[in-house]
mmCIF file of C-alpha atoms in Angstrom:
data_model
loop_
_atom_site.group_PDB
_atom_site.id
_atom_site.type_symbol
_atom_site.label_atom_id
_atom_site.label_comp_id
_atom_site.label_asym_id
_atom_site.label_seq_id
_atom_site.Cartn_x
_atom_site.Cartn_y
_atom_site.Cartn_z
ATOM 1 C CA UNK C 4 86.326 72.292 132.181
ATOM 2 C CA UNK C 5 86.440 73.753 128.668
ATOM 3 C CA UNK C 6 89.391 71.998 127.006
ATOM 4 C CA UNK C 7 89.387 74.747 124.377
ATOM 5 C CA UNK C 8 90.998 76.959 127.060
ATOM 6 C CA UNK C 9 93.867 74.494 127.468
ATOM 7 C CA UNK C 10 96.963 73.765 125.400
ATOM 8 C CA UNK C 11 98.878 70.547 124.801
ATOM 9 C CA UNK C 12 102.315 70.272 126.392
ATOM 10 C CA UNK C 13 104.748 67.317 126.362
ATOM 11 C CA UNK C 14 105.271 66.014 129.887
ATOM 12 C CA UNK C 15 109.040 66.051 129.391
ATOM 13 C CA UNK C 16 108.958 69.877 129.265
ATOM 14 C CA UNK C 17 108.142 70.059 132.999
ATOM 15 C CA UNK C 18 111.050 70.222 135.422
ATOM 16 C CA UNK C 19 111.759 69.676 139.090
ATOM 17 C CA UNK C 20 111.140 72.841 141.111
ATOM 18 C CA UNK C 21 108.572 74.372 138.763
ATOM 19 C CA UNK C 22 105.859 76.113 140.824
ATOM 20 C CA UNK C 23 102.533 75.804 139.031
ATOM 21 C CA UNK C 24 100.593 79.014 138.456
ATOM 22 C CA UNK C 25 97.596 76.998 137.273
ATOM 23 C CA UNK C 26 96.244 73.456 137.388
ATOM 24 C CA UNK C 27 97.671 70.808 135.063
ATOM 25 C CA UNK C 28 95.360 68.185 133.554
ATOM 26 C CA UNK C 29 95.725 64.911 131.699
ATOM 27 C CA UNK C 30 95.719 64.747 127.885
ATOM 28 C CA UNK C 31 91.906 64.934 127.735
ATOM 29 C CA UNK C 32 91.695 67.947 130.053
ATOM 30 C CA UNK C 33 89.269 66.028 132.274
ATOM 31 C CA UNK C 34 91.535 64.714 135.050
ATOM 32 C CA UNK C 35 93.440 67.053 137.395
ATOM 33 C CA UNK C 36 97.039 65.861 137.691
ATOM 34 C CA UNK C 37 98.725 68.654 139.645
ATOM 35 C CA UNK C 38 96.916 71.584 141.323
ATOM 36 C CA UNK C 39 97.755 75.277 141.144
ATOM 37 C CA UNK C 40 100.461 76.340 143.598
ATOM 38 C CA UNK C 41 102.049 72.902 143.815
ATOM 39 C CA UNK C 42 105.758 72.429 143.148
ATOM 40 C CA UNK C 43 106.815 69.802 140.624
ATOM 41 C CA UNK C 44 109.066 67.349 142.472
ATOM 42 C CA UNK C 45 111.208 64.575 141.036
ATOM 43 C CA UNK C 46 108.889 61.793 142.353
ATOM 44 C CA UNK C 47 105.784 63.508 140.911
ATOM 45 C CA UNK C 48 107.490 64.052 137.561
ATOM 46 C CA UNK C 49 108.722 60.457 137.470
ATOM 47 C CA UNK C 50 105.214 59.172 138.209
ATOM 48 C CA UNK C 51 103.807 61.185 135.317
ATOM 49 C CA UNK C 52 106.533 59.989 132.951
ATOM 50 C CA UNK C 53 106.117 56.389 134.078
ATOM 51 C CA UNK C 54 102.338 56.458 133.669
ATOM 52 C CA UNK C 55 102.027 58.501 130.471
ATOM 53 C CA UNK C 56 105.442 58.226 128.804
ATOM 54 C CA UNK C 57 107.755 61.119 127.916
ATOM 55 C CA UNK C 58 106.245 61.542 124.448
ATOM 56 C CA UNK C 59 102.731 61.993 125.872
ATOM 57 C CA UNK C 60 100.896 65.250 126.385
ATOM 58 C CA UNK C 61 99.296 66.970 129.324
ATOM 59 C CA UNK C 62 96.989 70.003 129.160
ATOM 60 C CA UNK C 63 97.947 73.378 130.624
ATOM 61 C CA UNK C 64 96.560 76.922 130.651
ATOM 62 C CA UNK C 65 98.058 79.459 128.235
ATOM 63 C CA UNK C 66 99.964 81.403 130.906
ATOM 64 C CA UNK C 67 101.618 78.185 132.107
ATOM 65 C CA UNK C 68 102.500 77.298 128.512
ATOM 66 C CA UNK C 69 104.077 80.726 127.946
ATOM 67 C CA UNK C 70 105.973 80.546 131.240
ATOM 68 C CA UNK C 71 107.487 77.177 130.341
ATOM 69 C CA UNK C 72 108.228 78.348 126.786
ATOM 70 C CA UNK C 73 110.234 81.316 128.097
ATOM 71 C CA UNK C 74 112.159 79.495 130.835
ATOM 72 C CA UNK C 75 115.688 78.298 130.111
ATOM 73 C CA UNK C 76 115.064 74.984 131.891
ATOM 74 C CA UNK C 77 113.595 73.812 128.597
ATOM 75 C CA UNK C 78 116.057 73.302 125.758
ATOM 76 C CA UNK C 79 116.310 75.807 122.904
ATOM 77 C CA UNK C 80 114.832 73.209 120.539
ATOM 78 C CA UNK C 81 111.958 72.459 122.936
ATOM 79 C CA UNK C 82 111.114 76.140 123.331
ATOM 80 C CA UNK C 83 111.223 76.570 119.565
ATOM 81 C CA UNK C 84 108.826 73.661 119.079
ATOM 82 C CA UNK C 85 106.488 75.080 121.727
ATOM 83 C CA UNK C 86 106.526 78.519 120.134
ATOM 84 C CA UNK C 87 105.731 77.135 116.677
ATOM 85 C CA UNK C 88 102.843 75.167 118.170
ATOM 86 C CA UNK C 89 101.621 78.209 120.104
ATOM 87 C CA UNK C 90 101.695 80.478 117.057
ATOM 88 C CA UNK C 91 99.965 77.918 114.868
ATOM 89 C CA UNK C 92 103.004 77.783 112.581
ATOM 90 C CA UNK C 93 103.210 73.990 112.885
ATOM 91 C CA UNK C 94 99.582 73.508 111.847
ATOM 92 C CA UNK C 95 99.938 75.922 108.929
ATOM 93 C CA UNK C 96 103.053 74.124 107.745
ATOM 94 C CA UNK C 97 101.213 70.797 107.864
ATOM 95 C CA UNK C 98 98.135 72.124 106.052
ATOM 96 C CA UNK C 99 100.221 73.619 103.258
ATOM 97 C CA UNK C 100 102.075 70.335 102.901
ATOM 98 C CA UNK C 101 98.777 68.485 102.476
ATOM 99 C CA UNK C 102 97.888 70.721 99.534
ATOM 100 C CA UNK C 103 101.324 70.872 97.919
ATOM 101 C CA UNK C 104 101.710 67.097 98.077
ATOM 102 C CA UNK C 105 98.252 66.343 96.693
ATOM 103 C CA UNK C 106 98.332 63.909 93.759
ATOM 104 C CA UNK C 107 96.405 66.304 91.528
ATOM 105 C CA UNK C 108 97.543 69.705 92.737
ATOM 106 C CA UNK C 109 95.881 71.601 89.896
ATOM 107 C CA UNK C 110 92.438 70.542 91.099
ATOM 108 C CA UNK C 111 93.348 71.229 94.743
ATOM 109 C CA UNK C 112 94.693 74.687 93.946
ATOM 110 C CA UNK C 113 91.555 76.767 94.486
ATOM 111 C CA UNK C 114 90.557 79.901 96.365
ATOM 112 C CA UNK C 115 88.432 77.748 98.659
ATOM 113 C CA UNK C 116 91.530 75.775 99.712
ATOM 114 C CA UNK C 117 93.908 78.726 100.036
ATOM 115 C CA UNK C 118 91.667 81.386 101.589
ATOM 116 C CA UNK C 119 91.538 79.810 105.098
ATOM 117 C CA UNK C 120 95.334 79.517 105.134
ATOM 118 C CA UNK C 121 95.792 83.146 104.092
ATOM 119 C CA UNK C 122 93.280 84.222 106.756
ATOM 120 C CA UNK C 123 95.160 82.188 109.366
ATOM 121 C CA UNK C 124 98.482 83.787 108.362
ATOM 122 C CA UNK C 125 96.877 87.246 108.399
ATOM 123 C CA UNK C 126 95.493 86.701 111.896
ATOM 124 C CA UNK C 127 98.975 85.803 113.118
ATOM 125 C CA UNK C 128 100.444 88.899 111.487
ATOM 126 C CA UNK C 129 97.957 90.912 113.553
ATOM 127 C CA UNK C 130 98.429 88.997 116.822
ATOM 128 C CA UNK C 131 102.164 88.380 117.055
ATOM 129 C CA UNK C 132 105.243 90.584 117.038
ATOM 130 C CA UNK C 133 107.185 90.060 113.777
ATOM 131 C CA UNK C 134 110.160 88.919 115.859
ATOM 132 C CA UNK C 135 108.240 85.805 116.940
ATOM 133 C CA UNK C 136 107.465 85.095 113.284
ATOM 134 C CA UNK C 137 111.126 85.636 112.374
ATOM 135 C CA UNK C 138 112.049 83.150 115.106
ATOM 136 C CA UNK C 139 110.044 80.495 113.240
ATOM 137 C CA UNK C 140 111.585 81.486 109.909
ATOM 138 C CA UNK C 141 115.168 81.833 111.150
ATOM 139 C CA UNK C 142 115.397 78.714 113.315
ATOM 140 C CA UNK C 143 118.324 76.666 111.959
ATOM 141 C CA UNK C 144 117.456 73.153 110.868
ATOM 142 C CA UNK C 145 119.837 70.375 109.827
ATOM 143 C CA UNK C 146 118.221 69.838 106.418
ATOM 144 C CA UNK C 147 115.734 71.322 104.016
ATOM 145 C CA UNK C 148 112.198 70.684 105.243
ATOM 146 C CA UNK C 149 110.490 71.084 101.914
ATOM 147 C CA UNK C 150 108.761 73.513 99.652
ATOM 148 C CA UNK C 151 105.860 74.054 102.036
ATOM 149 C CA UNK C 152 108.023 75.605 104.777
ATOM 150 C CA UNK C 153 109.724 77.965 102.311
ATOM 151 C CA UNK C 154 106.335 78.942 100.897
ATOM 152 C CA UNK C 155 104.916 79.613 104.372
ATOM 153 C CA UNK C 156 107.956 81.692 105.311
ATOM 154 C CA UNK C 157 107.754 83.792 102.147
ATOM 155 C CA UNK C 158 104.024 84.298 102.761
ATOM 156 C CA UNK C 159 104.781 85.679 106.239
ATOM 157 C CA UNK C 160 107.643 87.831 104.946
ATOM 158 C CA UNK C 161 105.520 89.209 102.111
ATOM 159 C CA UNK C 162 102.716 90.064 104.530
ATOM 160 C CA UNK C 163 105.135 91.786 106.915
ATOM 161 C CA UNK C 164 106.740 93.766 104.097
ATOM 162 C CA UNK C 165 103.316 94.803 102.769
ATOM 163 C CA UNK C 166 102.436 96.119 106.225
ATOM 164 C CA UNK C 167 105.737 98.016 106.394
ATOM 165 C CA UNK C 168 104.812 99.575 103.034
ATOM 166 C CA UNK C 169 101.516 100.725 104.610
ATOM 167 C CA UNK C 170 99.423 98.844 102.065
ATOM 168 C CA UNK C 171 95.714 98.305 102.605
ATOM 169 C CA UNK C 172 94.663 95.137 104.515
ATOM 170 C CA UNK C 173 93.309 93.488 101.349
ATOM 171 C CA UNK C 174 96.601 94.167 99.559
ATOM 172 C CA UNK C 175 98.482 92.658 102.508
ATOM 173 C CA UNK C 176 96.451 89.472 101.988
ATOM 174 C CA UNK C 177 97.214 89.498 98.249
ATOM 175 C CA UNK C 178 100.939 89.815 98.934
ATOM 176 C CA UNK C 179 100.659 87.019 101.535
ATOM 177 C CA UNK C 180 98.910 84.745 99.030
ATOM 178 C CA UNK C 181 101.526 85.586 96.400
ATOM 179 C CA UNK C 182 104.279 84.511 98.808
ATOM 180 C CA UNK C 183 102.423 81.317 99.586
ATOM 181 C CA UNK C 184 102.092 80.365 95.907
ATOM 182 C CA UNK C 185 105.213 81.958 94.390
ATOM 183 C CA UNK C 186 107.034 78.623 94.000
ATOM 184 C CA UNK C 187 104.055 76.362 93.345
ATOM 185 C CA UNK C 188 105.561 75.435 89.977
ATOM 186 C CA UNK C 189 108.329 73.560 91.806
ATOM 187 C CA UNK C 190 105.787 70.818 92.456
ATOM 188 C CA UNK C 191 106.288 69.984 88.763
ATOM 189 C CA UNK C 192 110.104 69.770 89.026
ATOM 190 C CA UNK C 193 111.551 66.236 89.468
ATOM 191 C CA UNK C 194 112.520 65.520 93.095
ATOM 192 C CA UNK C 195 116.067 64.503 92.147
ATOM 193 C CA UNK C 196 116.630 68.006 90.736
ATOM 194 C CA UNK C 197 114.654 69.954 93.331
ATOM 195 C CA UNK C 198 116.534 68.370 96.264
ATOM 196 C CA UNK C 199 119.901 67.683 94.636
ATOM 197 C CA UNK C 200 122.624 67.975 97.364
ATOM 198 C CA UNK C 201 125.077 69.505 94.873
ATOM 199 C CA UNK C 202 125.442 72.140 92.211
ATOM 200 C CA UNK C 203 122.998 71.519 89.368
ATOM 201 C CA UNK C 204 124.249 70.710 85.891
ATOM 202 C CA UNK C 205 123.478 73.157 83.089
ATOM 203 C CA UNK C 206 120.644 70.945 81.839
ATOM 204 C CA UNK C 207 119.195 70.571 85.346
ATOM 205 C CA UNK C 208 119.430 74.307 85.891
ATOM 206 C CA UNK C 209 117.403 74.895 82.728
ATOM 207 C CA UNK C 210 114.712 72.585 84.076
ATOM 208 C CA UNK C 211 114.747 74.276 87.503
ATOM 209 C CA UNK C 212 114.370 77.675 85.877
ATOM 210 C CA UNK C 213 111.134 76.511 84.309
ATOM 211 C CA UNK C 214 109.349 76.646 87.669
ATOM 212 C CA UNK C 215 108.074 80.260 87.289
ATOM 213 C CA UNK C 216 106.424 79.260 84.008
ATOM 214 C CA UNK C 217 104.933 76.171 85.651
ATOM 215 C CA UNK C 218 103.648 78.399 88.472
ATOM 216 C CA UNK C 219 102.040 80.716 85.926
ATOM 217 C CA UNK C 220 100.377 77.736 84.263
ATOM 218 C CA UNK C 221 99.047 76.295 87.539
ATOM 219 C CA UNK C 222 97.754 79.606 88.829
ATOM 220 C CA UNK C 223 96.206 80.873 85.599
ATOM 221 C CA UNK C 224 93.469 83.359 86.456
ATOM 222 C CA UNK C 225 92.451 81.663 89.721
ATOM 223 C CA UNK C 226 94.013 84.152 92.135
ATOM 224 C CA UNK C 227 94.373 87.461 90.298
ATOM 225 C CA UNK C 228 97.054 89.130 88.234
ATOM 226 C CA UNK C 229 99.355 90.244 91.090
ATOM 227 C CA UNK C 230 99.647 86.723 92.456
ATOM 228 C CA UNK C 231 100.286 85.247 89.025
ATOM 229 C CA UNK C 232 102.898 87.870 88.124
ATOM 230 C CA UNK C 233 104.682 87.481 91.474
ATOM 231 C CA UNK C 234 105.008 83.761 90.783
ATOM 232 C CA UNK C 235 106.211 84.309 87.215
ATOM 233 C CA UNK C 236 108.529 87.276 87.836
ATOM 234 C CA UNK C 237 110.096 86.939 91.302
ATOM 235 C CA UNK C 238 113.366 85.865 89.631
ATOM 236 C CA UNK C 239 113.374 88.808 87.239
ATOM 237 C CA UNK C 240 115.913 91.594 87.857
ATOM 238 C CA UNK C 241 115.591 95.330 87.422
ATOM 239 C CA UNK C 242 118.645 95.210 85.140
ATOM 240 C CA UNK C 243 116.820 92.843 82.789
ATOM 241 C CA UNK C 244 119.150 89.898 83.478
ATOM 242 C CA UNK C 245 116.641 87.687 85.301
ATOM 243 C CA UNK C 246 114.345 84.915 84.089
ATOM 244 C CA UNK C 247 112.065 83.648 82.574
ATOM 245 C CA UNK C 248 111.163 86.751 80.513
ATOM 246 C CA UNK C 249 114.206 89.000 80.889
ATOM 247 C CA UNK C 250 112.078 92.030 81.786
ATOM 248 C CA UNK C 251 113.264 94.921 83.961
ATOM 249 C CA UNK C 252 112.494 98.149 85.805
ATOM 250 C CA UNK C 253 108.797 99.116 85.765
ATOM 251 C CA UNK C 254 107.841 95.943 83.902
ATOM 252 C CA UNK C 255 108.215 94.056 87.195
ATOM 253 C CA UNK C 256 105.137 94.392 89.422
ATOM 254 C CA UNK C 257 105.564 95.645 93.013
ATOM 255 C CA UNK C 258 104.352 92.351 94.448
ATOM 256 C CA UNK C 259 106.987 90.451 92.440
ATOM 257 C CA UNK C 260 109.710 92.840 93.665
ATOM 258 C CA UNK C 261 108.693 92.311 97.284
ATOM 259 C CA UNK C 262 108.462 88.540 96.783
ATOM 260 C CA UNK C 263 112.014 88.501 95.379
ATOM 261 C CA UNK C 264 113.337 89.977 98.655
ATOM 262 C CA UNK C 265 111.318 87.550 100.799
ATOM 263 C CA UNK C 266 112.403 84.594 98.660
ATOM 264 C CA UNK C 267 116.106 85.430 98.965
ATOM 265 C CA UNK C 268 115.966 86.211 102.700
ATOM 266 C CA UNK C 269 114.342 82.885 103.542
ATOM 267 C CA UNK C 270 116.694 80.964 101.264
ATOM 268 C CA UNK C 271 119.695 82.522 103.014
ATOM 269 C CA UNK C 272 118.590 81.962 106.630
ATOM 270 C CA UNK C 273 117.408 78.390 105.955
ATOM 271 C CA UNK C 274 119.615 75.317 106.097
ATOM 272 C CA UNK C 275 119.420 73.392 102.840
ATOM 273 C CA UNK C 276 120.818 70.066 101.737
ATOM 274 C CA UNK C 277 123.647 71.920 99.975
ATOM 275 C CA UNK C 278 124.394 74.730 102.487
ATOM 276 C CA UNK C 279 124.156 75.752 106.114
ATOM 277 C CA UNK C 280 121.921 78.440 107.554
ATOM 278 C CA UNK C 281 123.154 82.024 107.852
ATOM 279 C CA UNK C 282 122.487 84.316 110.807
ATOM 280 C CA UNK C 283 119.786 86.907 109.950
ATOM 281 C CA UNK C 284 122.060 89.853 110.745
ATOM 282 C CA UNK C 285 124.673 88.547 108.306
ATOM 283 C CA UNK C 286 122.001 88.194 105.623
ATOM 284 C CA UNK C 287 121.027 91.826 106.170
ATOM 285 C CA UNK C 288 124.667 92.722 105.494
ATOM 286 C CA UNK C 289 124.544 90.768 102.242
ATOM 287 C CA UNK C 290 121.481 92.747 101.148
ATOM 288 C CA UNK C 291 123.186 96.030 102.077
ATOM 289 C CA UNK C 292 126.307 95.119 100.081
ATOM 290 C CA UNK C 293 124.085 94.313 97.073
ATOM 291 C CA UNK C 294 125.282 90.717 96.839
ATOM 292 C CA UNK C 295 121.885 89.919 95.303
ATOM 293 C CA UNK C 296 121.815 92.037 92.168
ATOM 294 C CA UNK C 297 118.772 93.316 90.330
ATOM 295 C CA UNK C 298 116.581 93.967 93.401
ATOM 296 C CA UNK C 299 114.611 97.156 93.986
ATOM 297 C CA UNK C 300 117.097 99.123 96.110
ATOM 298 C CA UNK C 301 114.406 101.324 97.645
ATOM 299 C CA UNK C 302 112.443 98.287 98.837
ATOM 300 C CA UNK C 303 115.631 96.641 100.094
ATOM 301 C CA UNK C 304 116.621 99.682 102.171
ATOM 302 C CA UNK C 305 113.138 99.926 103.680
ATOM 303 C CA UNK C 306 113.282 96.195 104.505
ATOM 304 C CA UNK C 307 116.717 96.572 106.139
ATOM 305 C CA UNK C 308 115.680 99.596 108.203
ATOM 306 C CA UNK C 309 112.559 97.859 109.483
ATOM 307 C CA UNK C 310 114.467 94.656 110.295
ATOM 308 C CA UNK C 311 117.124 96.581 112.234
ATOM 309 C CA UNK C 312 114.444 98.349 114.265
ATOM 310 C CA UNK C 313 112.671 95.064 115.044
ATOM 311 C CA UNK C 314 115.854 93.330 116.236
ATOM 312 C CA UNK C 315 117.000 96.260 118.405
ATOM 313 C CA UNK C 316 116.535 95.502 122.138
ATOM 314 C CA UNK C 317 115.999 91.810 121.402
ATOM 315 C CA UNK C 318 118.001 88.897 122.799
ATOM 316 C CA UNK C 319 120.934 87.204 121.146
ATOM 317 C CA UNK C 320 123.317 84.420 122.175
ATOM 318 C CA UNK C 321 126.941 85.429 121.743
ATOM 319 C CA UNK C 322 129.910 83.237 120.836
ATOM 320 C CA UNK C 323 130.846 82.995 124.536
ATOM 321 C CA UNK C 324 127.522 81.223 125.156
ATOM 322 C CA UNK C 325 126.117 84.131 127.162
ATOM 323 C CA UNK C 326 122.904 85.979 126.406
ATOM 324 C CA UNK C 327 123.056 89.613 125.344
ATOM 325 C CA UNK C 328 120.690 92.381 124.281
ATOM 326 C CA UNK C 329 121.124 94.073 120.909
ATOM 327 C CA UNK C 330 121.227 97.820 121.578
ATOM 328 C CA UNK C 331 122.118 99.133 118.115
ATOM 329 C CA UNK C 332 122.569 97.687 114.631
ATOM 330 C CA UNK C 333 124.792 99.783 112.336
ATOM 331 C CA UNK C 334 123.070 100.302 108.953
ATOM 332 C CA UNK C 335 126.258 99.458 107.054
ATOM 333 C CA UNK C 336 127.455 96.649 109.344
ATOM 334 C CA UNK C 337 124.458 94.698 110.670
ATOM 335 C CA UNK C 338 126.629 91.655 111.332
ATOM 336 C CA UNK C 339 128.447 93.535 114.121
ATOM 337 C CA UNK C 340 125.754 95.051 116.363
ATOM 338 C CA UNK C 341 126.312 96.837 119.663
ATOM 339 C CA UNK C 342 125.431 94.269 122.347
ATOM 340 C CA UNK C 343 124.954 94.600 126.099
ATOM 341 C CA UNK C 344 125.778 91.831 128.574
ATOM 342 C CA UNK C 345 124.948 93.130 132.061
ATOM 343 C CA UNK C 346 127.293 96.148 132.480
ATOM 344 C CA UNK C 347 129.365 95.327 129.405
ATOM 345 C CA UNK C 348 128.425 97.148 126.194
ATOM 346 C CA UNK C 349 130.588 96.545 123.130
ATOM 347 C CA UNK C 350 130.433 95.969 119.401
ATOM 348 C CA UNK C 351 130.536 92.420 118.107
ATOM 349 C CA UNK C 352 133.614 91.458 116.110
ATOM 350 C CA UNK C 353 135.350 88.371 114.708
ATOM 351 C CA UNK C 354 136.248 87.079 118.189
ATOM 352 C CA UNK C 355 132.984 87.946 119.998
ATOM 353 C CA UNK C 356 130.079 87.547 117.650
ATOM 354 C CA UNK C 357 126.380 86.710 117.514
ATOM 355 C CA UNK C 358 125.906 82.950 117.480
ATOM 356 C CA UNK C 359 122.115 82.752 117.365
ATOM 357 C CA UNK C 360 119.068 84.957 117.646
ATOM 358 C CA UNK C 361 117.116 84.267 120.824
ATOM 359 C CA UNK C 362 114.008 86.366 120.460
ATOM 360 C CA UNK C 363 111.824 83.908 122.400
ATOM 361 C CA UNK C 364 113.830 84.305 125.623
#
């Protein structure tokens, strides 16, 4: 048996009544535990849990993994964890954390270190529907999980936007790398300021706003001008009221303009120590209403159109706890899509609204 064809799965994700489409093996892939066609019964499941423990892994074929990931017997959180493992998001997040938390990040920050990560992100952009990537980005978490997750999310969002702009494959990789490194200067900001669970003081805000300059310093000429400028200028505004340089309009590079949209989107859908997560559709409304001033309106409208198209015909959980299918998202009111539940088709409102995106169902 080639264990490279198998995937790890926590035993606790099996359930009574599951009919196996393929064999299940022990954690090494060498010992057959349950054969194809067999039904998982309570005694069999209990024996596995008793012998291996609920936090232990078994090995399953990809189609079995995908079947379990899509079935509602597993909890929403369990399916999310499985999907992030399946997509390689978990490994990417861990690898980025190893670099960002290195004691001497300046010496670690090299093309040799970053190129494999960018290639891995690019391969996932090619393999997976953007909705699966959004599911990783949008998943609500009880607290901020660190700079590395935000950086990974912005890398994915930058790559997706670059593809929507029909840029060349090499440019897509440049935009992806820019997203990955756009906030690298925050590694030089004191932890007590970076993760403060409150509004920053004026003095702390001045320190926080130094991070684009720190990013510029760390990146130097290592990764090219577009990457450096995206890191330095993603907080600049077209009206000239941004920072750190107060530039505007055509002075802001395209990659920096795209990164600004990705940066804001991820910040809004992510739970932080000082705020809760927002539903993606509500964030799209905020972009439409220009609640984030100084962005490139043309890029924003293209982003919103593409996002609406991607979420159309995808699953959502409504406030009544029932699953629905998004059939139409109004351009000027994304927070109130037209949703179908069996024969019922109606527009969401303040009493019947989208509670969570459920693209993995």
